[in-house]
PDB file of C-alpha atoms in Angstrom:
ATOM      1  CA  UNK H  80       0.000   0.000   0.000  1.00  0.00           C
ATOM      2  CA  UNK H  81       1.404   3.647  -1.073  1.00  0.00           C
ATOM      3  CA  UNK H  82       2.336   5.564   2.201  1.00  0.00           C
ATOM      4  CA  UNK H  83      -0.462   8.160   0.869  1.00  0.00           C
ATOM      5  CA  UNK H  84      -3.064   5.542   1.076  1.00  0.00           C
ATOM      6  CA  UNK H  85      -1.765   4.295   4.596  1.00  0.00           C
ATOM      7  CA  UNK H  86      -1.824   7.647   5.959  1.00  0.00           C
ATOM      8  CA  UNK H  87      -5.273   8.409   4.903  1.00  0.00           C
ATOM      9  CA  UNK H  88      -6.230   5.611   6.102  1.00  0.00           C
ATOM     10  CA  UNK H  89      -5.262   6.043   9.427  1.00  0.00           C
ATOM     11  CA  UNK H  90      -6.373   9.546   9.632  1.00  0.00           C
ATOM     12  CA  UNK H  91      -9.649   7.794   8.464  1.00  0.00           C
ATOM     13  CA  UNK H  92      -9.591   5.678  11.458  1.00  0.00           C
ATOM     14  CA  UNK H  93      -8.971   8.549  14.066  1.00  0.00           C
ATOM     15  CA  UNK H  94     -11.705  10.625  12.012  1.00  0.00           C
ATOM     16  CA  UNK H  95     -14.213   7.867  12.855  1.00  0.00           C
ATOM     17  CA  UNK H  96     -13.644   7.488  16.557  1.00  0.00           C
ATOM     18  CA  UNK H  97     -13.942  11.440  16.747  1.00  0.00           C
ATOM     19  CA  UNK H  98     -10.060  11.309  18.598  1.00  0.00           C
ATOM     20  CA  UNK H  99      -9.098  14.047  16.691  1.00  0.00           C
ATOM     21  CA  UNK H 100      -9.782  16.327  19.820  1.00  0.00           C
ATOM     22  CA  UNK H 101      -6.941  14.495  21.680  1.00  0.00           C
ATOM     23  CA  UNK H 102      -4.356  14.662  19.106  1.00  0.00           C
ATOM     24  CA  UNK H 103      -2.740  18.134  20.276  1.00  0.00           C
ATOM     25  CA  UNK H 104       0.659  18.284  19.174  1.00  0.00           C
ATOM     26  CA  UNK H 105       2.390  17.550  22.973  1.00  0.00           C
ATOM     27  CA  UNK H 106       0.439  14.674  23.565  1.00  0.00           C
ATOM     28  CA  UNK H 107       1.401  13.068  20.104  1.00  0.00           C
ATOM     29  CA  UNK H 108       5.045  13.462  20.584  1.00  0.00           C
ATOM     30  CA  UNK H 109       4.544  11.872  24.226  1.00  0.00           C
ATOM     31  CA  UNK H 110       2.667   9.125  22.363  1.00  0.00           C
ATOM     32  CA  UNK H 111       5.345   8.512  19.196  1.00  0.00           C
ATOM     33  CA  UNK H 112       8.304   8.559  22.369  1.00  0.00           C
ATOM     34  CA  UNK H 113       6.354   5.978  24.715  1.00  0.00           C
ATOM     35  CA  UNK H 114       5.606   4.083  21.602  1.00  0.00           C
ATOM     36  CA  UNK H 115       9.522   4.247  20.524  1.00  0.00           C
ATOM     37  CA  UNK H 116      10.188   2.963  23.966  1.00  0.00           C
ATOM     38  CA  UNK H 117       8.432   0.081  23.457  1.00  0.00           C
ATOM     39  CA  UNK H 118       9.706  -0.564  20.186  1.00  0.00           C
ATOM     40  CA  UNK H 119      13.162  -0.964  22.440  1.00  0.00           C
ATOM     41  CA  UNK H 120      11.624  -3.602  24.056  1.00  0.00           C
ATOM     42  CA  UNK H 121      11.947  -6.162  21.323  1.00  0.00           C
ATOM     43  CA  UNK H 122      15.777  -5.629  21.643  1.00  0.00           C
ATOM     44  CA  UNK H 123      16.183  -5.199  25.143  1.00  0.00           C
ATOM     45  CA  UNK H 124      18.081  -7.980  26.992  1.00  0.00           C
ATOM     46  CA  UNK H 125      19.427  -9.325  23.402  1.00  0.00           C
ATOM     47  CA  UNK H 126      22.806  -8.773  24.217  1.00  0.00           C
ATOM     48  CA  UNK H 127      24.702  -8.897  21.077  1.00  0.00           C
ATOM     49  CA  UNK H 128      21.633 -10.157  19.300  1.00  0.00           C
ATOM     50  CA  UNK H 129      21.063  -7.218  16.447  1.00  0.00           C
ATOM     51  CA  UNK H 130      17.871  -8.513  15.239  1.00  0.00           C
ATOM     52  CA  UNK H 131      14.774  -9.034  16.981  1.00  0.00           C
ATOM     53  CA  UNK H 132      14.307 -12.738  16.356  1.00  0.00           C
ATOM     54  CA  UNK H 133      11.259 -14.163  17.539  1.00  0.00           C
ATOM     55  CA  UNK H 134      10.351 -10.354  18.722  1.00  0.00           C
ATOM     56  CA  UNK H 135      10.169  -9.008  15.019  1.00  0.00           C
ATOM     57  CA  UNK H 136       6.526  -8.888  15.203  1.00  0.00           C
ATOM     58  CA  UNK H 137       6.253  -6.930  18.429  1.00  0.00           C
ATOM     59  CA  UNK H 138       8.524  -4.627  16.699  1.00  0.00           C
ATOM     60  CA  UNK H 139       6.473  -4.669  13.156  1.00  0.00           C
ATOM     61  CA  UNK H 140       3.535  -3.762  15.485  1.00  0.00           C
ATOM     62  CA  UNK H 141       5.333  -1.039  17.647  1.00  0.00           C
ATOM     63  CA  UNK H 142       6.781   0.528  14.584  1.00  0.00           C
ATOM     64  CA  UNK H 143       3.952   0.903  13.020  1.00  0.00           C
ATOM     65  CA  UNK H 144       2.412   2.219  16.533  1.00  0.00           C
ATOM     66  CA  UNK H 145       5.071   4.927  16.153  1.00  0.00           C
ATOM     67  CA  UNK H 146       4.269   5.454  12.292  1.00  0.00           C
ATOM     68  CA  UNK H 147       0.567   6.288  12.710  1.00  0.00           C
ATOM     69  CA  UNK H 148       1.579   8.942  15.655  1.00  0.00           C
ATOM     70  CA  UNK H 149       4.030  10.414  13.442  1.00  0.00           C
ATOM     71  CA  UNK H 150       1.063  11.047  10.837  1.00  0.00           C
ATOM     72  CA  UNK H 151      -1.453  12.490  13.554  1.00  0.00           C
ATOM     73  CA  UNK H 152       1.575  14.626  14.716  1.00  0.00           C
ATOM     74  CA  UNK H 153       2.340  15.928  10.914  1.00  0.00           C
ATOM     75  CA  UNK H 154      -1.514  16.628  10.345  1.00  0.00           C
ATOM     76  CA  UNK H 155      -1.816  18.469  13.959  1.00  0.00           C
ATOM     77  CA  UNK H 156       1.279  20.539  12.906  1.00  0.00           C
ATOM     78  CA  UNK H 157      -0.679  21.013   8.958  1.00  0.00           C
ATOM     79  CA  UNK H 158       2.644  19.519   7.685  1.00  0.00           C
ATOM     80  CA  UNK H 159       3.210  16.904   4.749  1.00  0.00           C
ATOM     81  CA  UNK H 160       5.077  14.077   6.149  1.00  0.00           C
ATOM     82  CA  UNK H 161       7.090  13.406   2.382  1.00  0.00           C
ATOM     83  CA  UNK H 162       7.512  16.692   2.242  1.00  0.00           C
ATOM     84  CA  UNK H 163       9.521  17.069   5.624  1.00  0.00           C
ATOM     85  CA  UNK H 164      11.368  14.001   4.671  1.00  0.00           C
ATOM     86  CA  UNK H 165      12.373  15.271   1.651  1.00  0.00           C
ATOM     87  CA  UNK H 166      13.353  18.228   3.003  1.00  0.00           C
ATOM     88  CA  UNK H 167      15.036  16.900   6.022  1.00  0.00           C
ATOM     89  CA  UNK H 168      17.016  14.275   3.730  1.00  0.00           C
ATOM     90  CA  UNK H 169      18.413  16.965   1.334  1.00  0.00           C
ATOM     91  CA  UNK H 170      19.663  18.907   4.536  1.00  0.00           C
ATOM     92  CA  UNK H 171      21.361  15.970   5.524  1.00  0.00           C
ATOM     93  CA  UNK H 172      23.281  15.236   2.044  1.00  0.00           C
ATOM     94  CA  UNK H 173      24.697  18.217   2.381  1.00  0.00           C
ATOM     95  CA  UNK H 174      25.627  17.111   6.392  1.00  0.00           C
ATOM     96  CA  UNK H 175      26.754  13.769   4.819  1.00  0.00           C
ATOM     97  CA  UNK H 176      28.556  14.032   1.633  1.00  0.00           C
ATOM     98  CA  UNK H 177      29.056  10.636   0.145  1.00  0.00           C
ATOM     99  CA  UNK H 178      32.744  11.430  -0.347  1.00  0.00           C
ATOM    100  CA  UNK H 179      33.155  12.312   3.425  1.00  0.00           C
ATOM    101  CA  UNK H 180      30.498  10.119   4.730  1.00  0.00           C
ATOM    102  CA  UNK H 181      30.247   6.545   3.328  1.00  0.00           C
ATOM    103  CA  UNK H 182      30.824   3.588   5.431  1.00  0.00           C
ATOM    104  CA  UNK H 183      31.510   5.606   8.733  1.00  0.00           C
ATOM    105  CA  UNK H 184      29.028   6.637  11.463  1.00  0.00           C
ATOM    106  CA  UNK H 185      30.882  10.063  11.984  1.00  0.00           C
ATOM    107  CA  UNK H 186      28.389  12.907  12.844  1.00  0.00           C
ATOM    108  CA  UNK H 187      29.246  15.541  10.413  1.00  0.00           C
ATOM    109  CA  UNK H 188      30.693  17.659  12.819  1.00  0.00           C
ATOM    110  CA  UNK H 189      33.589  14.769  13.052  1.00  0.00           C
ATOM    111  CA  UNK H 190      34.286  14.447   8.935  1.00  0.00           C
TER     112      UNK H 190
END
């Protein structure tokens, strides 16, 4: 499914329960940080275990937890998710030059 599609549906969703009234921009960051936390939790305790394992669908279903709260955030804030992205990659190509940047996990402040 197109991430356009995805995100209207789950506006769709919140439209229908009338939750729209709860979705102020503080509480949805609370919400996409509490639901990153528990996206940790299909890692924690794996040591030096890099992938979840037999925990990949608790962390399927807490990304995509995190994913919808990131599209109630960008529609409280009247911003286009792709369209921050976008933006927010091409800042960073200029952070990251390929040259300067490939295969080491520098910040930029360090190339």
């Amino acid at each position: 499914m197109p991430f356009e599609q995805a995100a209207k549906k789950a506006l769709a969703f919140r439209d229908q329960r009338d939750w729209s009234q709860f979705h102020n921009p503080k509480d949805l960051a609370i919400s996409i940080s509490i639901e990153a936390a528990e996206l940790l939790e299909a890692f924690q305790w794996s040591g030096t275990q890099l992938d979840p394992g037999e925990k990949k669908d608790q962390a399927v279903e807490e990304l995509a937890d995190v994913s919808i709260y990131c599209i109630y955030l960008a529609d409280a804030l009247g911003v286009d998710l792709p369209d921050i992205i976008n933006v927010k990659i091409d800042a960073n190509e200029k952070k990251y030059p390929v040259e300067k940047s490939r295969g080491t996990s520098k910040k930029y402040t360090e190339l």
